[in-house]
Coordinates of C-alpha atoms in Angstrom, one line a residue:
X1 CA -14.5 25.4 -17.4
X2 CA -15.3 21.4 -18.3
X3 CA -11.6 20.7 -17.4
X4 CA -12.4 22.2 -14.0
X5 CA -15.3 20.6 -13.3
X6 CA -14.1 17.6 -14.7
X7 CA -10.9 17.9 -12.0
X8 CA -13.2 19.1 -9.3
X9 CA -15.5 15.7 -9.7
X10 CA -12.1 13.8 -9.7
X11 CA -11.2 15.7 -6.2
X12 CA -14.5 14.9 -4.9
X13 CA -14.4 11.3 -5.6
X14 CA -11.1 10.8 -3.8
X15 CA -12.2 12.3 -0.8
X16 CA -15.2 11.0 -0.1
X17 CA -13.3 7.6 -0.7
X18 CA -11.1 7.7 2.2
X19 CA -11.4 6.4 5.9
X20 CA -12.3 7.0 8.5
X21 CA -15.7 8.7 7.2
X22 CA -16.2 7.6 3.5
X23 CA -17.1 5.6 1.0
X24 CA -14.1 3.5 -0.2
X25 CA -15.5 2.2 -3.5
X26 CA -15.4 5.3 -5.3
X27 CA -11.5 5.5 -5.4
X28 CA -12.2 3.0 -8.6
X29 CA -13.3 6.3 -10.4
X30 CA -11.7 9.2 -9.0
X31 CA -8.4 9.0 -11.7
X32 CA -11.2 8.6 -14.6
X33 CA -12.3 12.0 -14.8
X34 CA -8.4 13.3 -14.4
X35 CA -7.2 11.0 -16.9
X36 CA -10.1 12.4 -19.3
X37 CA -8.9 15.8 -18.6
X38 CA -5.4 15.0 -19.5
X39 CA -6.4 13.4 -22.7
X40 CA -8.7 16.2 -24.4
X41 CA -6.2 18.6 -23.3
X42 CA -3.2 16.2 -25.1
X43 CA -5.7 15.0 -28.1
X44 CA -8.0 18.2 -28.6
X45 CA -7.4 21.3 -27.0
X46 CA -6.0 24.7 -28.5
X47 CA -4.4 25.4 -25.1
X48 CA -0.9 26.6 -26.0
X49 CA 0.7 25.6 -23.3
X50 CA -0.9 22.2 -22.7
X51 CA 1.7 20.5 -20.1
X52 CA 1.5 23.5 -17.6
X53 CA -2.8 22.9 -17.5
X54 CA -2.1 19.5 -17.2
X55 CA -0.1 20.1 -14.4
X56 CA -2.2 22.9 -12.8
X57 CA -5.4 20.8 -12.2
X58 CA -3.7 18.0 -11.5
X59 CA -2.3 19.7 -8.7
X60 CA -5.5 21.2 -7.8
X61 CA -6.9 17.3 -7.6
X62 CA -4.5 16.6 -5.2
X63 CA -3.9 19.3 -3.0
X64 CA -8.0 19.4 -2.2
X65 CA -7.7 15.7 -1.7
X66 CA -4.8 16.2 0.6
X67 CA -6.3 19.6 2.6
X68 CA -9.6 17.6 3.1
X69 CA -7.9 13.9 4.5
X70 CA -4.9 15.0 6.7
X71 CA -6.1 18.9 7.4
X72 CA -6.0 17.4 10.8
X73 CA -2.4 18.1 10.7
X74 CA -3.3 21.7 11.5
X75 CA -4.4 20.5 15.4
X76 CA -0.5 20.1 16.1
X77 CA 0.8 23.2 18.1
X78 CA 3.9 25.3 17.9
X79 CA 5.9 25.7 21.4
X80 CA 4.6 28.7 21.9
X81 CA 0.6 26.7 21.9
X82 CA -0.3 28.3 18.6
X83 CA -1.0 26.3 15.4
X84 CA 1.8 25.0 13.4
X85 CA 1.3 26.1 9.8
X86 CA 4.6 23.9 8.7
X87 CA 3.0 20.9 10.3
X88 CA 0.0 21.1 7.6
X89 CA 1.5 23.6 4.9
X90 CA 4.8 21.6 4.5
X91 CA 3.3 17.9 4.0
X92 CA 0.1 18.9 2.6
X93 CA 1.8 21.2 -0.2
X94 CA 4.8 18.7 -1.1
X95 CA 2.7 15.4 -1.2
X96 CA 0.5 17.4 -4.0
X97 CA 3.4 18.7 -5.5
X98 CA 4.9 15.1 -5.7
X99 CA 1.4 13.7 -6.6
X100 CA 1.2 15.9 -9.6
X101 CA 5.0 15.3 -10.9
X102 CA 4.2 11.5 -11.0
X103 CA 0.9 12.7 -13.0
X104 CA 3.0 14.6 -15.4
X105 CA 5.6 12.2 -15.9
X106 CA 2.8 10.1 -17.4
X107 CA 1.1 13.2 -19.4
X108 CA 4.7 13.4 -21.3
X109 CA 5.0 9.5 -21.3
X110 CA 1.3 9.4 -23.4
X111 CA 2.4 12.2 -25.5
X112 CA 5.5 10.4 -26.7
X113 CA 4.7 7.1 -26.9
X114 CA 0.5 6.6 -27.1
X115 CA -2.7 6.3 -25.0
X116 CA -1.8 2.6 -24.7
X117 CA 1.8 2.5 -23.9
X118 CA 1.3 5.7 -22.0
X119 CA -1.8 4.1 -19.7
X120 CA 1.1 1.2 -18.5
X121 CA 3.4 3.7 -17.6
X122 CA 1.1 5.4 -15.6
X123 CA 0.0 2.5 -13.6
X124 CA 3.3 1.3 -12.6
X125 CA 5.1 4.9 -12.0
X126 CA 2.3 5.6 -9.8
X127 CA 3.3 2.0 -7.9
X128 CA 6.7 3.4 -8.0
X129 CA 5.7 6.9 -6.8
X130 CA 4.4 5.0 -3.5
X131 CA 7.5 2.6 -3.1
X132 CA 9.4 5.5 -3.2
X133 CA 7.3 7.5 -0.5
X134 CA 7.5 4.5 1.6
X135 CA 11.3 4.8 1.4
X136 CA 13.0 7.7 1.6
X137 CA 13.3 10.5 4.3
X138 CA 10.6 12.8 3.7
X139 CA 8.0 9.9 3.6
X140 CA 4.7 10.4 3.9
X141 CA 2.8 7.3 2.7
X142 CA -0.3 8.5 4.4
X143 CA -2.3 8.4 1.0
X144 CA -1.1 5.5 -0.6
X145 CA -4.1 4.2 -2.3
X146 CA -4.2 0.4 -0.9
X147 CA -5.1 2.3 2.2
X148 CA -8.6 3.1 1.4
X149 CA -10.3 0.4 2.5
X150 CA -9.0 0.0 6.0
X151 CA -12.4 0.5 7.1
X152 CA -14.2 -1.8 5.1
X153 CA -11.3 -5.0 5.9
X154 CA -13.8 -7.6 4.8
X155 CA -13.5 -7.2 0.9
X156 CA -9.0 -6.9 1.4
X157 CA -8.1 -10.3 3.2
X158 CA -6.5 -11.0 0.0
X159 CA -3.7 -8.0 1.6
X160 CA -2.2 -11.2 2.9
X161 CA -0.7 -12.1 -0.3
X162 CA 0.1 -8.8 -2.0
X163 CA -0.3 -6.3 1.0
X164 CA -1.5 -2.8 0.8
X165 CA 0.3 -2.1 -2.2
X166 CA -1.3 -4.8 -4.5
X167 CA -4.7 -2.7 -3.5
X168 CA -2.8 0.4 -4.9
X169 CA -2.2 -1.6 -8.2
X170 CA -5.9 -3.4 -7.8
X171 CA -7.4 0.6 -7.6
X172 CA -4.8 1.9 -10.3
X173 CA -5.9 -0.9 -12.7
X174 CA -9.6 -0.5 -12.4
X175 CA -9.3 3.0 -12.9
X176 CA -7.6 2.6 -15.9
X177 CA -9.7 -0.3 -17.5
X178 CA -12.8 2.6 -16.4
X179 CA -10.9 5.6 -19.0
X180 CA -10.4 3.4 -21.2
X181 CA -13.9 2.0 -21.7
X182 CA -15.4 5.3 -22.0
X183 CA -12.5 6.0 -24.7
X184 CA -13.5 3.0 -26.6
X185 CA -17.2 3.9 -26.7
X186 CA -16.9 8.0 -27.3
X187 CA -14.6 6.6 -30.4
X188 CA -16.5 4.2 -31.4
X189 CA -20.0 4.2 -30.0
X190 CA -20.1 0.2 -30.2
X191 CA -22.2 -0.9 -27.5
X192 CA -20.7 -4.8 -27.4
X193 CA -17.2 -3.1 -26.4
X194 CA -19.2 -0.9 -24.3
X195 CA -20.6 -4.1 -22.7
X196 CA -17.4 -6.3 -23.1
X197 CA -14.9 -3.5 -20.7
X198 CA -17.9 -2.5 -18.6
X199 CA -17.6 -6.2 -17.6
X200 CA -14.7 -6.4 -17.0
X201 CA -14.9 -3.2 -14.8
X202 CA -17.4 -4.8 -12.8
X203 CA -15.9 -8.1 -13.0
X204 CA -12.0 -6.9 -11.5
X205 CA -13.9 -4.8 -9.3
X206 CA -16.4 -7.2 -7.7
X207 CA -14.4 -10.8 -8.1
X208 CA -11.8 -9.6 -5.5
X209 CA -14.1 -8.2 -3.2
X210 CA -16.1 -11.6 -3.2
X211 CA -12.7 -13.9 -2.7
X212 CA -12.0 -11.6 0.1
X213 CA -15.5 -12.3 1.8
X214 CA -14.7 -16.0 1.4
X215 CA -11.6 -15.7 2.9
X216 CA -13.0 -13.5 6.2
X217 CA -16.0 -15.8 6.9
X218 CA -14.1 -18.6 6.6
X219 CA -10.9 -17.7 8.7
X220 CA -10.1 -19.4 11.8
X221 CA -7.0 -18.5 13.9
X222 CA -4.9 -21.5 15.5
X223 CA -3.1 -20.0 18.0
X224 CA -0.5 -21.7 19.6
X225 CA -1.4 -19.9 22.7
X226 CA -2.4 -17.0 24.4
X227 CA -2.0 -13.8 26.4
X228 CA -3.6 -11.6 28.6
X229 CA -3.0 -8.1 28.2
X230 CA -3.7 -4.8 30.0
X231 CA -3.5 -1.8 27.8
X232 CA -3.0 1.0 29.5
X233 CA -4.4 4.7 28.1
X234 CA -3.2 7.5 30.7
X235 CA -4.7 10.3 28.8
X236 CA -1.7 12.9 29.7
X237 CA -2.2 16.2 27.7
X238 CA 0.5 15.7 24.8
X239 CA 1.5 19.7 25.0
X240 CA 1.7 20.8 28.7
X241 CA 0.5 17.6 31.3
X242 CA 3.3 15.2 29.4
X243 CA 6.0 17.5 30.0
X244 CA 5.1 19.5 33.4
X245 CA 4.0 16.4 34.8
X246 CA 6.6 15.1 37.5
X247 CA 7.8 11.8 36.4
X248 CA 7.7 9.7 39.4
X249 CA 4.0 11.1 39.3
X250 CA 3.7 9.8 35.7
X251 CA 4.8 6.4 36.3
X252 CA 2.8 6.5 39.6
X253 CA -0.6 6.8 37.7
X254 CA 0.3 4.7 35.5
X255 CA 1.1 2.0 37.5
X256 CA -2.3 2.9 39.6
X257 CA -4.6 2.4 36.3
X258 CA -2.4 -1.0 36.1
X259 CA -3.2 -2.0 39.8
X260 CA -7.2 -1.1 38.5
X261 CA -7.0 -3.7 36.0
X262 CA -5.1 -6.5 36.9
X263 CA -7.4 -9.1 36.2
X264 CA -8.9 -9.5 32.6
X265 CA -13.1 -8.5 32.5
X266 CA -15.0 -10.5 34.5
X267 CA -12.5 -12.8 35.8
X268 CA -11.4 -13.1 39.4
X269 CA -8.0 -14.7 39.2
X270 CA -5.7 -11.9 40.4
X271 CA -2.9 -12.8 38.7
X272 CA -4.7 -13.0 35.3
X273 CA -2.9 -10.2 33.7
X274 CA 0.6 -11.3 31.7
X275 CA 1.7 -8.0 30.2
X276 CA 0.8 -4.7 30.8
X277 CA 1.2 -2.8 27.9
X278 CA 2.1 1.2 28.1
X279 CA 2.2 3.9 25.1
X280 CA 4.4 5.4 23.1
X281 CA 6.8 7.6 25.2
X282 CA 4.8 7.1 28.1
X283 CA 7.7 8.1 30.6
X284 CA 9.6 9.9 32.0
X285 CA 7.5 12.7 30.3
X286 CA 9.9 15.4 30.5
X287 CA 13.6 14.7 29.4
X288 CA 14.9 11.2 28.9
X289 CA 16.5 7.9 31.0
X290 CA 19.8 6.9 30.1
X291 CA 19.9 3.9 28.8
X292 CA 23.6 3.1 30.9
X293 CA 21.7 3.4 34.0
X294 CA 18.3 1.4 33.1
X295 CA 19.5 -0.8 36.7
X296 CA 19.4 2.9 38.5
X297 CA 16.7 4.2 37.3
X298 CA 14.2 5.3 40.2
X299 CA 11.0 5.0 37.7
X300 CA 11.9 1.1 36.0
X301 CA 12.8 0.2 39.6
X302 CA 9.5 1.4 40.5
X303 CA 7.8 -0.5 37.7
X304 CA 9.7 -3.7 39.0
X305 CA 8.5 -3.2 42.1
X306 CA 5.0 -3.6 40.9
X307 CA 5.6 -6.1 38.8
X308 CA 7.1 -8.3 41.4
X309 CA 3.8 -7.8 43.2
X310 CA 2.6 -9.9 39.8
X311 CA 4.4 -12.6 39.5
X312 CA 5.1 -13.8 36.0
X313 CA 3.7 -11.0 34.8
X314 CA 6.0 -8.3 32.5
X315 CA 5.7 -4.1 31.3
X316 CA 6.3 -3.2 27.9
X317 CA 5.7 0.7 27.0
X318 CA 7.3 3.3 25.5
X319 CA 10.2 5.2 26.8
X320 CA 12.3 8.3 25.9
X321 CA 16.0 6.9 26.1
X322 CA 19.3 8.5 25.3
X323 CA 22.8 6.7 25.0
X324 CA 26.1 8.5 25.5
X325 CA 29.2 7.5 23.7
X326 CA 32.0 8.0 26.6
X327 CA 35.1 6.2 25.2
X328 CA 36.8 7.0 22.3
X329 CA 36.6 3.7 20.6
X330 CA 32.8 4.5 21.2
X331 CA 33.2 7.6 19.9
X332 CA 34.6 6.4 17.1
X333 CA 31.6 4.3 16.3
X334 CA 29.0 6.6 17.1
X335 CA 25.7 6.3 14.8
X336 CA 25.2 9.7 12.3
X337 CA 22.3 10.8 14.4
X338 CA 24.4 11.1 17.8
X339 CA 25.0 15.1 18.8
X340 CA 28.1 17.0 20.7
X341 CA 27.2 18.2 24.0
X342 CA 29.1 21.3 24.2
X343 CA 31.3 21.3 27.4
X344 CA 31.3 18.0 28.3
X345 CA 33.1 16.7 25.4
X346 CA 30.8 13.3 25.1
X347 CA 28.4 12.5 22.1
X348 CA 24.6 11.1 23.0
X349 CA 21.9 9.7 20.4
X350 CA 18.3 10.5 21.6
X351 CA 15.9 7.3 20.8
X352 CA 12.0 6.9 21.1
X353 CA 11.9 3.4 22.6
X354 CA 10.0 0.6 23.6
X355 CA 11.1 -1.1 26.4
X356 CA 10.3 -4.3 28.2
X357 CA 10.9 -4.5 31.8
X358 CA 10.8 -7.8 33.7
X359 CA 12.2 -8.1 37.1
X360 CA 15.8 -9.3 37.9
X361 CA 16.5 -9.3 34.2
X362 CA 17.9 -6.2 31.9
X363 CA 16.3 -4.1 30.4
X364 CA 15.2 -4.5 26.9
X365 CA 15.2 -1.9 24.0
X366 CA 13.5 -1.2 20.9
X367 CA 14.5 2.0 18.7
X368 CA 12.0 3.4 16.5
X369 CA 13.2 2.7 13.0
X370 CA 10.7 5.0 10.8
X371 CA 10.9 8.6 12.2
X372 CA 8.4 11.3 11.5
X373 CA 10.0 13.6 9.5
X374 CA 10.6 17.2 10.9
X375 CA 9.6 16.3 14.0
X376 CA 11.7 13.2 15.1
X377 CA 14.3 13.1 11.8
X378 CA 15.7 16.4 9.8
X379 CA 15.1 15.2 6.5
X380 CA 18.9 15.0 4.2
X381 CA 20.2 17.4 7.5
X382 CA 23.2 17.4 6.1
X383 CA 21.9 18.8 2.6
X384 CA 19.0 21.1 4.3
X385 CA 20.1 22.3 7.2
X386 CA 22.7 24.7 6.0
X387 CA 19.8 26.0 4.1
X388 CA 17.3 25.9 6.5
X389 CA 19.0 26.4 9.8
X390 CA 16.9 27.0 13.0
X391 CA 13.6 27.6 10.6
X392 CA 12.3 24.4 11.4
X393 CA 12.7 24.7 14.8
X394 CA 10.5 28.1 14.5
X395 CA 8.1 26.2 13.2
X396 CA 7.2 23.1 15.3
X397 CA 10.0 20.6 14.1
X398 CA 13.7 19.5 15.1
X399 CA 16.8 20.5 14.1
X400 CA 18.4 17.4 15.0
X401 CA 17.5 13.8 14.6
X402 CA 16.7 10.9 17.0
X403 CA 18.6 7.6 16.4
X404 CA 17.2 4.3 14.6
X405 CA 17.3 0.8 15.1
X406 CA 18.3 -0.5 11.8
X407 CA 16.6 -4.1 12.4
X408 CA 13.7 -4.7 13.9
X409 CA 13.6 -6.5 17.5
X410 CA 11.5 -9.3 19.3
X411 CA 10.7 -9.6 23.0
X412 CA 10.3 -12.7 24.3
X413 CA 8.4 -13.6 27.2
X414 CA 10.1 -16.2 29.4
X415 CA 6.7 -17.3 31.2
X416 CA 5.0 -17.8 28.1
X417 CA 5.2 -18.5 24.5
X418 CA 4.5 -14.7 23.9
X419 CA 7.0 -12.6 21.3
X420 CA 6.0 -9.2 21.0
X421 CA 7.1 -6.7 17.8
X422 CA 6.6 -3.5 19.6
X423 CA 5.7 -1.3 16.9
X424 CA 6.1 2.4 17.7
X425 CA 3.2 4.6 16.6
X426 CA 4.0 6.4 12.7
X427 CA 6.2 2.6 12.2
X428 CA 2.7 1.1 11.6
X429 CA 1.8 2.6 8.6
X430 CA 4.4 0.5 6.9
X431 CA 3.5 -2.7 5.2
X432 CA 6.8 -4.3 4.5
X433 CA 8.8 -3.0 7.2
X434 CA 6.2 -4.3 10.0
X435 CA 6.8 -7.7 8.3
X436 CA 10.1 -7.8 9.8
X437 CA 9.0 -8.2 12.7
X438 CA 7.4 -11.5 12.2
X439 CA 10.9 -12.2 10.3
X440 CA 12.0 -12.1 13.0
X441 CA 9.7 -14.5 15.2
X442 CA 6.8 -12.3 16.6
X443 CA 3.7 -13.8 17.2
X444 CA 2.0 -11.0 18.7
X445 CA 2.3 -7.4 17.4
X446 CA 2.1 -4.6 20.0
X447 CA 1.4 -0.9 18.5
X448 CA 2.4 2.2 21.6
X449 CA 1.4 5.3 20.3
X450 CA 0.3 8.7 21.5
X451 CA -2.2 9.8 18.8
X452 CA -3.6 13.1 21.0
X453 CA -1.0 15.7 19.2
X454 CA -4.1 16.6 16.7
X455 CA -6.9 15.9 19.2
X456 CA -10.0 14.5 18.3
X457 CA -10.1 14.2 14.5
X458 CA -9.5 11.8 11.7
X459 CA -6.0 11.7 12.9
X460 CA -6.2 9.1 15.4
X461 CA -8.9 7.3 13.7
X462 CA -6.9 7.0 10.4
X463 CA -4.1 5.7 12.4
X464 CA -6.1 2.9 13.7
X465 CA -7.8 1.9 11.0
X466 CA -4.2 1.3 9.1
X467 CA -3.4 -1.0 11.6
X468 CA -6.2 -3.1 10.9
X469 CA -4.5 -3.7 7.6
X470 CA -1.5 -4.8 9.4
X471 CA -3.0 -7.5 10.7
X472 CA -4.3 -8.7 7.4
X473 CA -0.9 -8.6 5.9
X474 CA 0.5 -10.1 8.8
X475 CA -2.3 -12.6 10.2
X476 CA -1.3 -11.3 13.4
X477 CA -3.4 -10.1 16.2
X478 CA -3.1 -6.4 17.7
X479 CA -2.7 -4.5 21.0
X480 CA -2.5 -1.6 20.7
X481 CA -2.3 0.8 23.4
X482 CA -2.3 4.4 22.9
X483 CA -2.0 7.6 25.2
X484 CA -5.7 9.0 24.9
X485 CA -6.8 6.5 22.3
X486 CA -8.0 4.7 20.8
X487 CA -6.5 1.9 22.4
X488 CA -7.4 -1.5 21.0
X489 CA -7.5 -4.8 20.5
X490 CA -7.5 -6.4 16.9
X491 CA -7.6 -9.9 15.7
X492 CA -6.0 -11.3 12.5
X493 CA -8.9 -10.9 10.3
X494 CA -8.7 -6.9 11.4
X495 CA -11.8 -6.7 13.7
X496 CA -11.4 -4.7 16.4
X497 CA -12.8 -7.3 19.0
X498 CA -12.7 -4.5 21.7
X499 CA -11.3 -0.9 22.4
X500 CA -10.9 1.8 24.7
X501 CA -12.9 5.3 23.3
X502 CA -10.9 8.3 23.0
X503 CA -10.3 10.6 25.8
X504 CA -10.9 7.4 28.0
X505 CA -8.3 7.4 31.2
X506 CA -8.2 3.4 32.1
X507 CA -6.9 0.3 31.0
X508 CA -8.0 -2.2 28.4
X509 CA -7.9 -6.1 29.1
X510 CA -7.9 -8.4 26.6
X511 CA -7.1 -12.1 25.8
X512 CA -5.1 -12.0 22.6
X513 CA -4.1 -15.1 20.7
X514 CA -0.4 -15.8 19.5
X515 CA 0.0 -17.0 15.9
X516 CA 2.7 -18.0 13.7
X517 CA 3.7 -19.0 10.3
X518 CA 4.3 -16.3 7.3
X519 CA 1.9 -14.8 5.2
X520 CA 2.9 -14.7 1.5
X521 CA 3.1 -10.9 1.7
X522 CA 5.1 -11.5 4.8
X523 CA 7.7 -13.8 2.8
X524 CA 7.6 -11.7 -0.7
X525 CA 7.0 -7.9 0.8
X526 CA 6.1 -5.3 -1.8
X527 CA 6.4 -7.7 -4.6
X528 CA 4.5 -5.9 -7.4
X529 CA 5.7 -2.3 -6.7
X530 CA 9.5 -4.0 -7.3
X531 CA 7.9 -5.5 -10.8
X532 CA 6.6 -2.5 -11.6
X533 CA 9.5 -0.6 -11.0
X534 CA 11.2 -3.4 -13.4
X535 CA 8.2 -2.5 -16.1
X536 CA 9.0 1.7 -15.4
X537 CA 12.4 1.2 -16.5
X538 CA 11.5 -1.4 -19.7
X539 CA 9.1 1.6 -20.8
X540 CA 11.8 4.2 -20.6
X541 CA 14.8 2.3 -22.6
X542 CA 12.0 1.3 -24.8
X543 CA 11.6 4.7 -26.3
X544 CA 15.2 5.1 -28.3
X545 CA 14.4 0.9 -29.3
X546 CA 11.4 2.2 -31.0
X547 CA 12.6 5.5 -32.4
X548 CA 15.7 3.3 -33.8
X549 CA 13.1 0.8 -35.5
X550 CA 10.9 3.5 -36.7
X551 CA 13.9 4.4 -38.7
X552 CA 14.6 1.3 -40.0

């Protein structure tokens, strides 16, 4: 019963750390009373079979921490308007289940090689654990523990040196420094050691924070210029108006709510606005444009028909896009993701896009590069698909993938000094890969997204709040416009200067300042998850090197 409660306490703790509704400064304890658990069942316990009880409430920790932060994920709805179970089952259960692996790996680590050796492993596999997730095609980095504190941005402007993933590693370190005080003293009962870690607990924890504080009161932007945006929030229903929806209607609205706002708040020069700013797959709503006839397309003509009404003035939104391989030496170079259309003996590749349309120029497209997996990207299809066939499908995913961009792009305006990163929705969770965009000359980040498939919840407001931590990393300001909200406006300290509430139909206008230069996060990425995978591998060669001079 004291290892359950002690896991239970451990549960609590992480989930009353996380945004958007909780405190983030307990996440410093919520591995202590897990690792105590782990270490009276290793050191003390008559449990025979002590790996599997490690395992069991480890896996209880996480899969209560996981129910209780993304249960939102039970909002999404199966075809047939129902809930989808796989959309909250699948993630919720395999997160836990990978949670608790990385956990074990460190249970047998300790029991082989020591509390102290053991307490290093489990700080960098943990780092390695998230790299990973960040990574691969079932990634789900949701939880990744730098996250925390993207409500509470003040106390993490150091994010622009070592990103979101140097939190994870701030969090995993004071945690461990936390165990192992309370170790020392239940060993010892000396109260200067007592006094001496409980210091430095207090000192790792608090020294940061202060820095940070510094750093935010004492930030000023130099922009090299600025923009003035209109972000547009349609509020289409995700499930049925989207998709029933005629298009030209769609793109009519859309461009009305633009006509609305034209001017930023409380100015009267009607030509004020320079870029409207659409969400993610915000037309045609049902099916897709091809991307061979942008120059035909009866809806971008439309929008360039507004947008000559605005001189100097561009659109960038988001845009469902297909391409269609018709020769055969384009057939022969046809991405992985492209599909056969039966009977018509062509391949296409479906894309979520972002698009920027100006006038009497081309077209310009952005694929989204980090797919949500099952519902834009069959995870290893080739591996998992003869297994699973159409059972996906059944269950509110795809059974087919969209294509990728493999580099990130930059817009350029060419009435202004503007160069938007149009970040697409589920791409913003991503430290490292957003800093390509600035890589890449962007001065001015851009997040379209359609937040409304799980409704009002933490969904949305989780999604937001990690886009605050963008701009830290990136010391970039944010628009962000999103289908039914919360569109927004964020500057490069991560205060959201302005927003549009959810479920708002209307437009957003703000003056957003353009920035450049690189970020030392932006230049070195995720530089202490690579070390630590570095230190992961040391630890594991370094078993047989100590069992060979044991011998000796």
């Amino acid at each position: 019963m004291k290892y359950i409660i002690l896991s239970l306490i451990s549960a609590l703790l992480f989930c009353v750390s996380w945004p958007t509704y909780g405190v983030p400064y307990f996440i410093f304890f919520a591995f202590v009373p897990l690792l105590l658990v782990e270490h009276e069942i290793s050191k003390f316990s008559k449990i025979k079979h002590k790996s599997w009880a490690v395992f069991g409430l480890s896996y209880l920790v996480f899969i209560i921490w996981n129910i209780v932060t993304t249960g939102w994920l039970y909002n999404s709805l199966n075809p047939d308007g129902g809930h989808s179970m796989m959309a909250v089952v699948f993630p919720v259960v395999v997160n836990s289940l990978l949670m608790s692996l990385t956990f074990q790996f460190y249970h047998w680590y300790k029991k082989s090689q020591g509390t102290y050796f053991g307490l290093v492993f489990f700080v960098a596999i943990w780092m390695v654990f998230e790299k990973f997730h960040l990574s691969w095609e079932l990634t789900w980095p949701w939880l990744n523990l730098g996250n925390v504190f993207a409500d509470q941005h003040q106390f993490i402007q150091w994010y622009d040196t070592l990103g979101a993933t140097g939190g994870s590693l701030w969090i995993l370190l004071i945690n461990v420094l936390a165990f192992y005080t309370i170790r020392i003293w239940e060993a010892g009962r000396q109260r200067k050691s007592l006094i001496i870690n409980s210091s430095l607990v207090v000192g790792l924890t608090v020294f940061p924070m202060l820095i940070s504080y510094l750093m935010y009161i004492n930030y000023e932007e130099k922009p090299v210029g600025s923009v003035n945006v209109a972000m547009l929030q349609p509020d289409l229903d995700p499930y049925h108006e989207k998709y029933e929806k005629d298009s030209v209607a769609i793109v009519s609205e859309l461009l009305s709510i633009a006509g609305q706002h034209s001017v930023l708040k409380d100015s009267r020069d009607p030509d004020k606005i320079d870029i409207y700013l659409a969400p993610e797959t915000s037309f045609p709503g049902y099916g897709s444009i091809s991307e061979r006839g942008f120059h035909n397309s009866l809806l971008i003509n439309d929008i360039k028909s507004f947008l000559a009404q605005h001189p100097k003035t561009l659109f960038m939104g988001g845009a469902s896009t297909y391409y269609i391989y018709q020769n055969e030496e384009e057939k022969n170079q046809k991405s992985k993701t492209a599909s056969f259309v039966e009977g018509r003996n062509f391949w296409v590749d479906d894309y979520n896009s972002a698009v920027q349309i100006i006038p009497n120029q081309n077209v310009e497209v952005y694929h989204k590069g980090k797919l949500v997996p099952g519902v834009e990207i069959f995870p290893y299809i080739n591996v998992l698909k003869p297994v699973l066939g159409n059972a996906m499908l059944n269950m509110g995913g795809t059974v087919s993938s969209l294509g990728i961009d493999k580099e990130r792009k930059v817009f350029a305006n060419p009435f202004n000094k503007a160069k938007l990163g149009p970040v697409i929705c589920y791409e913003s969770i991503y430290g490292e890969f957003t800093n390509d965009y600035i890589k890449k000359g962007a001065n001015l980040l851009a997040i379209v997204t359609n937040d409304s498939w799980w409704g009002y919840s933490q969904g949305h407001k989780q999604l937001l709040a990690y886009a605050k931590l963008r701009a830290i990393e990136t010391r970039r300001e944010i628009v962000r416009s999103a289908n039914s909200g919360t569109s927004a406006h964020i500057n490069a300290r991560g205060d959201i200067v302005d927003e549009l509430p959810y479920g708002a139909q209307g437009a957003l206008t703000a003056q957003a300042n353009l920035l450049e230069g690189e970020t030392f996060y932006v230049r070195t990425g995720d530089l202490w998850s690579r070390i630590c995978m570095f230190v992961v591998g040391f630890l594991i060669c370094f078993i047989p090197g100590r069992k060979y001079l044991n011998r000796k």
